[in-house]
Amino acid sequence: MAPSKSESAYRLLHEKITEGTFTPGYRLVLGTIAAELGCSVVPVREAIRRLEAEGLVTFERNVGAMVAAADTTLYLHTMQTLAIIEGAATALSAPFIDADQLAAARAINQAMADLLVDFDAVRFTELNNEFHQVLYRNCPNPHILELVHRGWNRLAVMRTSSFTHIPGRARESVAEHARLLDLIETRAPAAQIEQAARAHRTTTLNAYLAAANLPASPI
Amino acid sequence: MAPSKSESAYRLLHEKITEGTFTPGYRLVLGTIAAELGCSVVPVREAIRRLEAEGLVTFERNVGAMVAAADTTLYLHTMQTLAIIEGAATALSAPFIDADQLAAARAINQAMADLLVDFDAVRFTELNNEFHQVLYRNCPNPHILELVHRGWNRLAVMRTSSFTHIPGRARESVAEHARLLDLIETRAPAAQIEQAARAHRTTTLNAYLAAANLPASPI
DNA sequence: GTGTATGAAATCGTATACGATCTAGTGTGA
DNA sequence: TCACACTAGATCGTATACGATTTCATACAC
């Protein structure tokens, strides 16, 4: 069955926002978008409210919607939340990751390592996403997986790459991935895996915090 | 300014669902609700989609909405997610909890202890919510606070009280609260507070898992 | 120049209407 | 009895229309 118009509108806007066509602050005018999509405003309105619920869009009554702003505070809060959620997601997924998946993850990480010589931030970020996708795919708790995706989307809107902003972060990242895979392969205790996965994000978070003269995240 | 009709509809439905007037499986028919509220179906539809985004309602195209089902799996996943989020929320809030708030929390916990003799599950649950409200109020990360509230709402819909289902859980709970407050008062390390707060939920979760002959949560 | 009133344009919020789709009940034939 | 086709009713999905609110530019008073 063809998707409903509201669904189509949602997907289109979601993609344009996360891909960066619509940058933070871009105004989403119901009538304009409706005209572009060849539908009426009602489905567009619904799509925008869904995006609002996901935190990708802010909405003000009688004023309208815009792509969510991308201030530093928001970024740090999102990073901190993701650190917690991704730590848990990795620990919960780990027991279900088989040899094939491990091999796939190692291959992706190797490709990331190869990219370090002639660095390409966009490609590196893509590979990084793929890497974590493999790690989380087996998470038995769908709620947690959903929260991971929400967090990623919010980060995507902000288009702030730690790989370009923090010197040496890309190289560190590859090393941390390798350690994480070792822990998973040896079936290390869940707490240890969670700790390592969380630290993988927290390192970046704390680098930003230090740059802003703020104290490090306590957890 | 008076709330918009869509906002009113949202609040009304949210309350009826979390308070238990509308139980899981209850069908939310657009036309009927619109008639009750004295508005048209458009705002009601919007309210329902918001509730769907929060996981309180399930929606099927061309069929309609109903209050989200409350199966065991869903309950366990929600509990596990909350364990992780609440652990983090407590640890992040702890440094900002002052003497007054500590005293308030202790008073609530004492009231819960008093209730153990002549047990009243409803009142006990209310106090339990108040207790945790005090603990989380200072959380500096609004995203995490939002996730706590979402989790609570999902649990509220299911109306499954560990205090009545698990023998001795209420008494244990009061003791765990006291230990948690001690850790906060002595400014224990964040990791230790997180661990204690998470365990407070995980204990319940694992009791349910054990009852269902399932392995305990790894984290 | 600054602040305020005013009006027009832009945009949203929601009512209404109607076609599309699903569901359930009924009848028919094997 | 069972499977299937069909119909009627219920309900949703979305177009259209219009009033309500906000925004912004302009004009005016001080």
PDB file of N, CA and C in Angstrom, chain B residues 130-177:
ATOM      1  N   GLU B 130       6.376  10.899  44.485  1.00  0.00           N
ATOM      2  CA  GLU B 130       6.834  12.163  45.079  1.00  0.00           C
ATOM      3  C   GLU B 130       8.300  12.076  45.464  1.00  0.00           C
ATOM      4  N   PHE B 131       8.658  10.972  46.064  1.00  0.00           N
ATOM      5  CA  PHE B 131      10.039  10.789  46.505  1.00  0.00           C
ATOM      6  C   PHE B 131      11.009  10.951  45.328  1.00  0.00           C
ATOM      7  N   HIS B 132      10.704  10.245  44.258  1.00  0.00           N
ATOM      8  CA  HIS B 132      11.624  10.303  43.123  1.00  0.00           C
ATOM      9  C   HIS B 132      11.565  11.660  42.429  1.00  0.00           C
ATOM     10  N   GLN B 133      10.402  12.296  42.443  1.00  0.00           N
ATOM     11  CA  GLN B 133      10.308  13.659  41.910  1.00  0.00           C
ATOM     12  C   GLN B 133      11.330  14.568  42.577  1.00  0.00           C
ATOM     13  N   VAL B 134      11.384  14.501  43.912  1.00  0.00           N
ATOM     14  CA  VAL B 134      12.328  15.343  44.651  1.00  0.00           C
ATOM     15  C   VAL B 134      13.753  15.038  44.206  1.00  0.00           C
ATOM     16  N   LEU B 135      14.036  13.767  44.029  1.00  0.00           N
ATOM     17  CA  LEU B 135      15.399  13.372  43.661  1.00  0.00           C
ATOM     18  C   LEU B 135      15.794  13.877  42.278  1.00  0.00           C
ATOM     19  N   TYR B 136      14.834  13.874  41.334  1.00  0.00           N
ATOM     20  CA  TYR B 136      15.190  14.192  39.951  1.00  0.00           C
ATOM     21  C   TYR B 136      15.057  15.676  39.641  1.00  0.00           C
ATOM     22  N   ARG B 137      14.365  16.399  40.528  1.00  0.00           N
ATOM     23  CA  ARG B 137      14.003  17.782  40.190  1.00  0.00           C
ATOM     24  C   ARG B 137      15.220  18.582  39.730  1.00  0.00           C
ATOM     25  N   ASN B 138      16.374  18.293  40.276  1.00  0.00           N
ATOM     26  CA  ASN B 138      17.561  19.094  39.990  1.00  0.00           C
ATOM     27  C   ASN B 138      18.377  18.586  38.804  1.00  0.00           C
ATOM     28  N   CYS B 139      17.879  17.605  38.117  1.00  0.00           N
ATOM     29  CA  CYS B 139      18.664  17.036  37.019  1.00  0.00           C
ATOM     30  C   CYS B 139      18.991  18.132  36.006  1.00  0.00           C
ATOM     31  N   PRO B 140      20.266  18.358  35.742  1.00  0.00           N
ATOM     32  CA  PRO B 140      20.642  19.454  34.845  1.00  0.00           C
ATOM     33  C   PRO B 140      20.423  19.131  33.373  1.00  0.00           C
ATOM     34  N   ASN B 141      20.126  17.885  33.078  1.00  0.00           N
ATOM     35  CA  ASN B 141      19.943  17.502  31.669  1.00  0.00           C
ATOM     36  C   ASN B 141      18.458  17.258  31.387  1.00  0.00           C
ATOM     37  N   PRO B 142      17.801  18.206  30.720  1.00  0.00           N
ATOM     38  CA  PRO B 142      16.355  18.084  30.516  1.00  0.00           C
ATOM     39  C   PRO B 142      15.959  16.882  29.671  1.00  0.00           C
ATOM     40  N   HIS B 143      16.842  16.442  28.756  1.00  0.00           N
ATOM     41  CA  HIS B 143      16.501  15.279  27.934  1.00  0.00           C
ATOM     42  C   HIS B 143      16.290  14.051  28.815  1.00  0.00           C
ATOM     43  N   ILE B 144      17.190  13.898  29.778  1.00  0.00           N
ATOM     44  CA  ILE B 144      17.108  12.725  30.637  1.00  0.00           C
ATOM     45  C   ILE B 144      15.850  12.776  31.494  1.00  0.00           C
ATOM     46  N   LEU B 145      15.546  13.972  31.978  1.00  0.00           N
ATOM     47  CA  LEU B 145      14.327  14.148  32.769  1.00  0.00           C
ATOM     48  C   LEU B 145      13.096  13.789  31.941  1.00  0.00           C
ATOM     49  N   GLU B 146      13.104  14.197  30.691  1.00  0.00           N
ATOM     50  CA  GLU B 146      11.978  13.895  29.810  1.00  0.00           C
ATOM     51  C   GLU B 146      11.830  12.384  29.636  1.00  0.00           C
ATOM     52  N   LEU B 147      12.954  11.709  29.503  1.00  0.00           N
ATOM     53  CA  LEU B 147      12.888  10.258  29.325  1.00  0.00           C
ATOM     54  C   LEU B 147      12.366   9.576  30.586  1.00  0.00           C
ATOM     55  N   VAL B 148      12.727  10.112  31.745  1.00  0.00           N
ATOM     56  CA  VAL B 148      12.186   9.570  32.992  1.00  0.00           C
ATOM     57  C   VAL B 148      10.663   9.679  32.984  1.00  0.00           C
ATOM     58  N   HIS B 149      10.173  10.862  32.627  1.00  0.00           N
ATOM     59  CA  HIS B 149       8.719  11.066  32.638  1.00  0.00           C
ATOM     60  C   HIS B 149       8.014  10.168  31.632  1.00  0.00           C
ATOM     61  N   ARG B 150       8.619  10.039  30.467  1.00  0.00           N
ATOM     62  CA  ARG B 150       8.026   9.137  29.467  1.00  0.00           C
ATOM     63  C   ARG B 150       7.912   7.732  30.014  1.00  0.00           C
ATOM     64  N   GLY B 151       8.968   7.285  30.645  1.00  0.00           N
ATOM     65  CA  GLY B 151       8.955   5.932  31.206  1.00  0.00           C
ATOM     66  C   GLY B 151       7.897   5.769  32.277  1.00  0.00           C
ATOM     67  N   TRP B 152       7.794   6.751  33.133  1.00  0.00           N
ATOM     68  CA  TRP B 152       6.781   6.697  34.181  1.00  0.00           C
ATOM     69  C   TRP B 152       5.382   6.606  33.596  1.00  0.00           C
ATOM     70  N   ASN B 153       5.141   7.422  32.575  1.00  0.00           N
ATOM     71  CA  ASN B 153       3.818   7.397  31.956  1.00  0.00           C
ATOM     72  C   ASN B 153       3.509   6.026  31.373  1.00  0.00           C
ATOM     73  N   ARG B 154       4.503   5.438  30.734  1.00  0.00           N
ATOM     74  CA  ARG B 154       4.268   4.114  30.146  1.00  0.00           C
ATOM     75  C   ARG B 154       3.974   3.094  31.226  1.00  0.00           C
ATOM     76  N   LEU B 155       4.687   3.202  32.327  1.00  0.00           N
ATOM     77  CA  LEU B 155       4.410   2.275  33.433  1.00  0.00           C
ATOM     78  C   LEU B 155       3.024   2.534  34.006  1.00  0.00           C
ATOM     79  N   ALA B 156       2.666   3.827  34.099  1.00  0.00           N
ATOM     80  CA  ALA B 156       1.363   4.176  34.679  1.00  0.00           C
ATOM     81  C   ALA B 156       0.234   3.525  33.884  1.00  0.00           C
ATOM     82  N   VAL B 157       0.374   3.519  32.553  1.00  0.00           N
ATOM     83  CA  VAL B 157      -0.668   2.927  31.717  1.00  0.00           C
ATOM     84  C   VAL B 157      -0.863   1.453  32.076  1.00  0.00           C
ATOM     85  N   MET B 158       0.241   0.803  32.378  1.00  0.00           N
ATOM     86  CA  MET B 158       0.144  -0.649  32.609  1.00  0.00           C
ATOM     87  C   MET B 158      -0.422  -0.982  33.987  1.00  0.00           C
ATOM     88  N   ARG B 159      -0.353  -0.008  34.895  1.00  0.00           N
ATOM     89  CA  ARG B 159      -0.956  -0.201  36.212  1.00  0.00           C
ATOM     90  C   ARG B 159      -0.534  -1.514  36.871  1.00  0.00           C
ATOM     91  N   THR B 160       0.732  -1.834  36.771  1.00  0.00           N
ATOM     92  CA  THR B 160       1.246  -3.014  37.459  1.00  0.00           C
ATOM     93  C   THR B 160       2.133  -2.524  38.591  1.00  0.00           C
ATOM     94  N   SER B 161       1.716  -2.734  39.809  1.00  0.00           N
ATOM     95  CA  SER B 161       2.480  -2.231  40.943  1.00  0.00           C
ATOM     96  C   SER B 161       3.347  -3.336  41.540  1.00  0.00           C
ATOM     97  N   SER B 162       4.653  -3.081  41.512  1.00  0.00           N
ATOM     98  CA  SER B 162       5.551  -4.059  42.104  1.00  0.00           C
ATOM     99  C   SER B 162       5.304  -4.182  43.601  1.00  0.00           C
ATOM    100  N   PHE B 163       4.730  -3.130  44.194  1.00  0.00           N
ATOM    101  CA  PHE B 163       4.521  -3.139  45.643  1.00  0.00           C
ATOM    102  C   PHE B 163       3.463  -4.163  46.060  1.00  0.00           C
ATOM    103  N   THR B 164       2.539  -4.440  45.170  1.00  0.00           N
ATOM    104  CA  THR B 164       1.532  -5.445  45.504  1.00  0.00           C
ATOM    105  C   THR B 164       1.892  -6.812  44.923  1.00  0.00           C
ATOM    106  N   HIS B 165       2.650  -6.807  43.805  1.00  0.00           N
ATOM    107  CA  HIS B 165       2.929  -8.081  43.141  1.00  0.00           C
ATOM    108  C   HIS B 165       4.105  -8.831  43.748  1.00  0.00           C
ATOM    109  N   ILE B 166       5.062  -8.087  44.309  1.00  0.00           N
ATOM    110  CA  ILE B 166       6.260  -8.748  44.822  1.00  0.00           C
ATOM    111  C   ILE B 166       6.274  -8.662  46.341  1.00  0.00           C
ATOM    112  N   PRO B 167       6.193  -9.799  47.008  1.00  0.00           N
ATOM    113  CA  PRO B 167       6.126  -9.792  48.477  1.00  0.00           C
ATOM    114  C   PRO B 167       7.352  -9.109  49.080  1.00  0.00           C
ATOM    115  N   GLY B 168       7.113  -8.222  50.011  1.00  0.00           N
ATOM    116  CA  GLY B 168       8.209  -7.574  50.727  1.00  0.00           C
ATOM    117  C   GLY B 168       8.877  -6.457  49.964  1.00  0.00           C
ATOM    118  N   ARG B 169       8.397  -6.180  48.724  1.00  0.00           N
ATOM    119  CA  ARG B 169       9.072  -5.175  47.906  1.00  0.00           C
ATOM    120  C   ARG B 169       8.940  -3.776  48.499  1.00  0.00           C
ATOM    121  N   ALA B 170       7.788  -3.496  49.079  1.00  0.00           N
ATOM    122  CA  ALA B 170       7.561  -2.164  49.645  1.00  0.00           C
ATOM    123  C   ALA B 170       8.571  -1.886  50.757  1.00  0.00           C
ATOM    124  N   ARG B 171       8.748  -2.860  51.629  1.00  0.00           N
ATOM    125  CA  ARG B 171       9.678  -2.681  52.751  1.00  0.00           C
ATOM    126  C   ARG B 171      11.115  -2.496  52.240  1.00  0.00           C
ATOM    127  N   GLU B 172      11.506  -3.362  51.307  1.00  0.00           N
ATOM    128  CA  GLU B 172      12.836  -3.235  50.699  1.00  0.00           C
ATOM    129  C   GLU B 172      13.033  -1.861  50.097  1.00  0.00           C
ATOM    130  N   SER B 173      11.965  -1.400  49.418  1.00  0.00           N
ATOM    131  CA  SER B 173      12.034  -0.139  48.704  1.00  0.00           C
ATOM    132  C   SER B 173      12.370   1.008  49.658  1.00  0.00           C
ATOM    133  N   VAL B 174      11.696   1.019  50.794  1.00  0.00           N
ATOM    134  CA  VAL B 174      11.940   2.077  51.786  1.00  0.00           C
ATOM    135  C   VAL B 174      13.395   2.042  52.248  1.00  0.00           C
ATOM    136  N   ALA B 175      13.911   0.840  52.488  1.00  0.00           N
ATOM    137  CA  ALA B 175      15.306   0.705  52.928  1.00  0.00           C
ATOM    138  C   ALA B 175      16.262   1.200  51.847  1.00  0.00           C
ATOM    139  N   GLU B 176      15.953   0.868  50.579  1.00  0.00           N
ATOM    140  CA  GLU B 176      16.819   1.304  49.483  1.00  0.00           C
ATOM    141  C   GLU B 176      16.808   2.826  49.346  1.00  0.00           C
ATOM    142  N   HIS B 177      15.628   3.404  49.537  1.00  0.00           N
ATOM    143  CA  HIS B 177      15.530   4.869  49.495  1.00  0.00           C
ATOM    144  C   HIS B 177      16.449   5.482  50.539  1.00  0.00           C
TER     145      HIS B 177
END
